[in-house]
PDB file of C-alpha atoms in Angstrom:
ATOM      1  CA  MET R   1    -104.707-131.547 -73.174  1.00 71.00           C
ATOM      2  CA  ARG R   2    -101.347-129.785 -73.238  1.00 76.00           C
ATOM      3  CA  SER R   3     -98.754-130.806 -75.811  1.00 81.00           C
ATOM      4  CA  CYS R   4     -95.256-131.935 -74.850  1.00 83.00           C
ATOM      5  CA  GLU R   5     -93.916-128.570 -75.957  1.00 84.00           C
ATOM      6  CA  GLN R   6     -96.441-126.686 -73.803  1.00 84.00           C
ATOM      7  CA  ILE R   7     -95.622-128.836 -70.796  1.00 86.00           C
ATOM      8  CA  ILE R   8     -91.882-128.418 -71.248  1.00 89.00           C
ATOM      9  CA  ASP R   9     -92.176-124.669 -71.903  1.00 86.00           C
ATOM     10  CA  SER R  10     -94.152-124.234 -68.676  1.00 88.00           C
ATOM     11  CA  ILE R  11     -91.205-125.377 -66.526  1.00 90.00           C
ATOM     12  CA  GLN R  12     -88.244-123.129 -65.784  1.00 93.00           C
ATOM     13  CA  LEU R  13     -84.647-124.289 -65.728  1.00 94.00           C
ATOM     14  CA  GLY R  14     -83.335-124.311 -62.186  1.00 95.00           C
ATOM     15  CA  GLU R  15     -86.620-125.404 -60.619  1.00 94.00           C
ATOM     16  CA  THR R  16     -85.733-127.543 -57.611  1.00 96.00           C
ATOM     17  CA  VAL R  17     -87.344-129.833 -55.076  1.00 97.00           C
ATOM     18  CA  GLN R  18     -85.763-131.295 -51.983  1.00 97.00           C
ATOM     19  CA  PHE R  19     -86.612-134.538 -50.249  1.00 98.00           C
ATOM     20  CA  GLU R  20     -85.129-135.586 -46.929  1.00 98.00           C
ATOM     21  CA  LYS R  21     -85.163-138.930 -45.133  1.00 98.00           C
ATOM     22  CA  THR R  22     -83.319-140.574 -42.280  1.00 98.00           C
ATOM     23  CA  VAL R  23     -82.119-144.010 -43.396  1.00 98.00           C
ATOM     24  CA  THR R  24     -82.911-146.624 -40.772  1.00 98.00           C
ATOM     25  CA  GLU R  25     -81.819-150.181 -40.140  1.00 97.00           C
ATOM     26  CA  ALA R  26     -85.356-151.250 -41.053  1.00 98.00           C
ATOM     27  CA  ASP R  27     -85.090-149.460 -44.420  1.00 98.00           C
ATOM     28  CA  VAL R  28     -81.872-151.331 -45.231  1.00 98.00           C
ATOM     29  CA  TYR R  29     -83.206-154.733 -44.160  1.00 97.00           C
ATOM     30  CA  MET R  30     -86.487-154.270 -46.062  1.00 98.00           C
ATOM     31  CA  PHE R  31     -84.530-153.239 -49.154  1.00 97.00           C
ATOM     32  CA  ALA R  32     -82.245-156.256 -48.748  1.00 97.00           C
ATOM     33  CA  GLY R  33     -85.304-158.486 -48.494  1.00 97.00           C
ATOM     34  CA  ILE R  34     -86.909-157.018 -51.603  1.00 97.00           C
ATOM     35  CA  THR R  35     -83.757-157.182 -53.717  1.00 97.00           C
ATOM     36  CA  GLY R  36     -82.095-160.248 -52.208  1.00 97.00           C
ATOM     37  CA  ASP R  37     -78.903-158.229 -51.645  1.00 97.00           C
ATOM     38  CA  PHE R  38     -77.746-159.417 -48.235  1.00 97.00           C
ATOM     39  CA  ALA R  39     -74.099-158.534 -48.822  1.00 96.00           C
ATOM     40  CA  PRO R  40     -72.106-158.263 -45.571  1.00 96.00           C
ATOM     41  CA  VAL R  41     -71.520-154.540 -46.122  1.00 96.00           C
ATOM     42  CA  HIS R  42     -75.241-154.022 -45.488  1.00 97.00           C
ATOM     43  CA  VAL R  43     -76.133-156.659 -42.884  1.00 96.00           C
ATOM     44  CA  ASN R  44     -73.042-157.888 -40.995  1.00 97.00           C
ATOM     45  CA  GLU R  45     -72.031-155.373 -38.329  1.00 95.00           C
ATOM     46  CA  GLU R  46     -69.135-157.427 -36.949  1.00 96.00           C
ATOM     47  CA  TYR R  47     -67.614-157.896 -40.383  1.00 96.00           C
ATOM     48  CA  MET R  48     -68.002-154.217 -41.227  1.00 96.00           C
ATOM     49  CA  LYS R  49     -66.475-153.058 -37.923  1.00 96.00           C
ATOM     50  CA  ARG R  50     -63.168-154.432 -39.236  1.00 96.00           C
ATOM     51  CA  THR R  51     -63.324-152.346 -42.432  1.00 95.00           C
ATOM     52  CA  ARG R  52     -62.584-148.700 -43.106  1.00 94.00           C
ATOM     53  CA  PHE R  53     -66.346-148.054 -42.871  1.00 93.00           C
ATOM     54  CA  GLU R  54     -66.418-149.209 -39.219  1.00 94.00           C
ATOM     55  CA  GLY R  55     -70.014-150.374 -39.528  1.00 96.00           C
ATOM     56  CA  ARG R  56     -72.791-151.318 -41.927  1.00 97.00           C
ATOM     57  CA  ILE R  57     -73.765-149.023 -44.784  1.00 98.00           C
ATOM     58  CA  ALA R  58     -76.919-148.669 -46.852  1.00 98.00           C
ATOM     59  CA  HIS R  59     -77.250-149.935 -50.400  1.00 98.00           C
ATOM     60  CA  GLY R  60     -76.311-147.259 -52.934  1.00 97.00           C
ATOM     61  CA  VAL R  61     -79.357-148.114 -55.011  1.00 97.00           C
ATOM     62  CA  LEU R  62     -81.570-147.563 -51.960  1.00 98.00           C
ATOM     63  CA  ILE R  63     -80.223-144.017 -51.758  1.00 98.00           C
ATOM     64  CA  LEU R  64     -80.720-143.576 -55.507  1.00 97.00           C
ATOM     65  CA  GLY R  65     -84.309-144.669 -54.913  1.00 96.00           C
ATOM     66  CA  LEU R  66     -84.803-141.537 -52.816  1.00 97.00           C
ATOM     67  CA  ALA R  67     -84.239-139.591 -56.048  1.00 95.00           C
ATOM     68  CA  SER R  68     -87.374-141.271 -57.387  1.00 95.00           C
ATOM     69  CA  THR R  69     -89.375-139.675 -54.580  1.00 96.00           C
ATOM     70  CA  ALA R  70     -87.877-136.271 -55.409  1.00 97.00           C
ATOM     71  CA  SER R  71     -88.667-136.863 -59.080  1.00 96.00           C
ATOM     72  CA  SER R  72     -92.297-137.671 -58.269  1.00 95.00           C
ATOM     73  CA  GLN R  73     -92.577-134.555 -56.119  1.00 96.00           C
ATOM     74  CA  PHE R  74     -91.032-132.457 -58.904  1.00 95.00           C
ATOM     75  CA  ALA R  75     -93.443-133.866 -61.497  1.00 92.00           C
ATOM     76  CA  ALA R  76     -96.470-133.394 -59.247  1.00 92.00           C
ATOM     77  CA  ARG R  77     -95.572-129.821 -58.343  1.00 90.00           C
ATOM     78  CA  ALA R  78     -94.958-128.863 -61.978  1.00 87.00           C
ATOM     79  CA  ASN R  79     -97.942-130.931 -63.228  1.00 88.00           C
ATOM     80  CA  ILE R  80     -95.723-132.987 -65.544  1.00 88.00           C
ATOM     81  CA  PRO R  81     -97.148-136.238 -66.892  1.00 90.00           C
ATOM     82  CA  GLY R  82     -94.126-138.428 -67.454  1.00 89.00           C
ATOM     83  CA  VAL R  83     -92.109-141.524 -66.752  1.00 93.00           C
ATOM     84  CA  SER R  84     -88.510-142.098 -65.793  1.00 94.00           C
ATOM     85  CA  ALA R  85     -86.326-142.748 -68.821  1.00 95.00           C
ATOM     86  CA  GLY R  86     -83.386-143.609 -66.572  1.00 96.00           C
ATOM     87  CA  TYR R  87     -80.460-142.284 -64.585  1.00 97.00           C
ATOM     88  CA  ASP R  88     -77.134-141.346 -66.156  1.00 97.00           C
ATOM     89  CA  ARG R  89     -73.720-140.785 -64.574  1.00 97.00           C
ATOM     90  CA  VAL R  90     -74.754-142.311 -61.247  1.00 98.00           C
ATOM     91  CA  ARG R  91     -71.994-142.031 -58.655  1.00 98.00           C
ATOM     92  CA  PHE R  92     -72.068-143.158 -55.028  1.00 98.00           C
ATOM     93  CA  LEU R  93     -69.699-140.626 -53.504  1.00 98.00           C
ATOM     94  CA  GLY R  94     -69.677-141.659 -49.872  1.00 97.00           C
ATOM     95  CA  PRO R  95     -71.145-144.207 -47.480  1.00 97.00           C
ATOM     96  CA  VAL R  96     -74.584-143.781 -45.978  1.00 98.00           C
ATOM     97  CA  ARG R  97     -74.689-145.111 -42.440  1.00 97.00           C
ATOM     98  CA  PHE R  98     -77.730-146.219 -40.517  1.00 97.00           C
ATOM     99  CA  GLY R  99     -79.205-143.082 -38.944  1.00 97.00           C
ATOM    100  CA  ASP R 100     -77.855-140.682 -41.592  1.00 98.00           C
ATOM    101  CA  THR R 101     -80.335-138.127 -42.850  1.00 98.00           C
ATOM    102  CA  ILE R 102     -80.049-137.737 -46.603  1.00 98.00           C
ATOM    103  CA  ARG R 103     -81.306-134.701 -48.506  1.00 98.00           C
ATOM    104  CA  ILE R 104     -81.910-135.122 -52.209  1.00 98.00           C
ATOM    105  CA  ASP R 105     -81.612-131.911 -54.234  1.00 98.00           C
ATOM    106  CA  TYR R 106     -83.387-132.458 -57.554  1.00 98.00           C
ATOM    107  CA  THR R 107     -82.977-129.647 -60.110  1.00 98.00           C
ATOM    108  CA  LEU R 108     -84.089-129.196 -63.724  1.00 97.00           C
ATOM    109  CA  ARG R 109     -80.943-128.452 -65.756  1.00 98.00           C
ATOM    110  CA  ARG R 110     -81.899-129.055 -69.401  1.00 97.00           C
ATOM    111  CA  LYS R 111     -85.000-129.399 -71.574  1.00 95.00           C
ATOM    112  CA  ASP R 112     -85.355-131.129 -74.937  1.00 94.00           C
ATOM    113  CA  ALA R 113     -88.808-130.419 -76.388  1.00 90.00           C
ATOM    114  CA  GLU R 114     -88.027-132.273 -79.609  1.00 90.00           C
ATOM    115  CA  ARG R 115     -87.424-135.532 -77.720  1.00 92.00           C
ATOM    116  CA  ALA R 116     -89.953-134.661 -74.969  1.00 92.00           C
ATOM    117  CA  ARG R 117     -87.337-135.035 -72.240  1.00 94.00           C
ATOM    118  CA  LEU R 118     -86.314-133.195 -69.111  1.00 96.00           C
ATOM    119  CA  TYR R 119     -82.839-133.647 -67.620  1.00 97.00           C
ATOM    120  CA  CYS R 120     -82.498-133.158 -63.893  1.00 98.00           C
ATOM    121  CA  GLU R 121     -79.446-133.028 -61.658  1.00 98.00           C
ATOM    122  CA  VAL R 122     -79.615-135.238 -58.570  1.00 98.00           C
ATOM    123  CA  LYS R 123     -77.446-134.588 -55.521  1.00 98.00           C
ATOM    124  CA  GLY R 124     -77.556-136.550 -52.279  1.00 98.00           C
ATOM    125  CA  ILE R 125     -76.104-134.859 -49.201  1.00 98.00           C
ATOM    126  CA  ASN R 126     -75.960-136.155 -45.627  1.00 98.00           C
ATOM    127  CA  GLN R 127     -76.464-134.242 -42.377  1.00 98.00           C
ATOM    128  CA  ARG R 128     -72.723-133.496 -42.247  1.00 98.00           C
ATOM    129  CA  ASN R 129     -73.018-131.750 -45.631  1.00 98.00           C
ATOM    130  CA  GLU R 130     -71.050-134.561 -47.317  1.00 98.00           C
ATOM    131  CA  SER R 131     -71.973-135.582 -50.858  1.00 98.00           C
ATOM    132  CA  VAL R 132     -73.118-139.186 -51.053  1.00 98.00           C
ATOM    133  CA  LEU R 133     -74.825-139.333 -54.460  1.00 98.00           C
ATOM    134  CA  SER R 134     -74.614-137.657 -57.851  1.00 98.00           C
ATOM    135  CA  ALA R 135     -76.638-138.475 -60.972  1.00 98.00           C
ATOM    136  CA  GLU R 136     -78.642-137.127 -63.864  1.00 98.00           C
ATOM    137  CA  HIS R 137     -82.271-138.207 -64.158  1.00 98.00           C
ATOM    138  CA  VAL R 138     -84.167-138.171 -67.440  1.00 97.00           C
ATOM    139  CA  ILE R 139     -87.936-137.678 -67.450  1.00 95.00           C
ATOM    140  CA  LYS R 140     -89.873-138.628 -70.572  1.00 94.00           C
ATOM    141  CA  VAL R 141     -92.882-136.302 -70.880  1.00 92.00           C
ATOM    142  CA  ILE R 142     -96.017-138.176 -72.008  1.00 90.00           C
ATOM    143  CA  PRO R 143     -99.103-135.979 -72.323  1.00 77.00           C
ATOM    144  CA  ASN R 144    -101.203-138.991 -73.369  1.00 67.00           C
ATOM    145  CA  GLY R 145    -100.777-142.681 -74.045  1.00 51.00           C
ATOM    146  CA  ASN R 146    -100.837-142.146 -77.822  1.00 51.00           C
ATOM    147  CA  ASP R 147     -97.698-140.036 -77.994  1.00 47.00           C
ATOM    148  CA  SER R 148     -95.368-141.495 -80.620  1.00 50.00           C
ATOM    149  CA  ARG R 149     -92.372-140.234 -78.661  1.00 43.00           C
ATOM    150  CA  LEU R 150     -92.824-142.747 -75.830  1.00 44.00           C
ATOM    151  CA  THR R 151     -89.887-144.754 -77.121  1.00 45.00           C
TER     152      THR R 151
END
């Protein structure tokens, strides 16, 4: 089994994956049902028509969830055993409307072998090339369940 250091050394800074998805009305309503967040901004078209958004918008956390897919793809491609240690500096930069296609660019920016962590930049961009999401994701590398650095 590879050590944390071997795993981290095997990955190059700048490695990137992209994930793309069109956000549908069904996605937003299923997310609302799971989370219980039925705020008017997500489910009341008539209310939202009277706002600067001119219609319903997706939950920011739903869009952040797309970063989780990119993270999983990144880890699988690079053969990284790990768990999410969280997202830092999350910013929702613009509204995501029903029917928008969001591309997540997920890029390794920093490695910390001592703490067994990888730090990845997350960018969400819509089909109009507008930024809608920015964050940093931290992956905790865990080569086996006995690693004392899990915490």
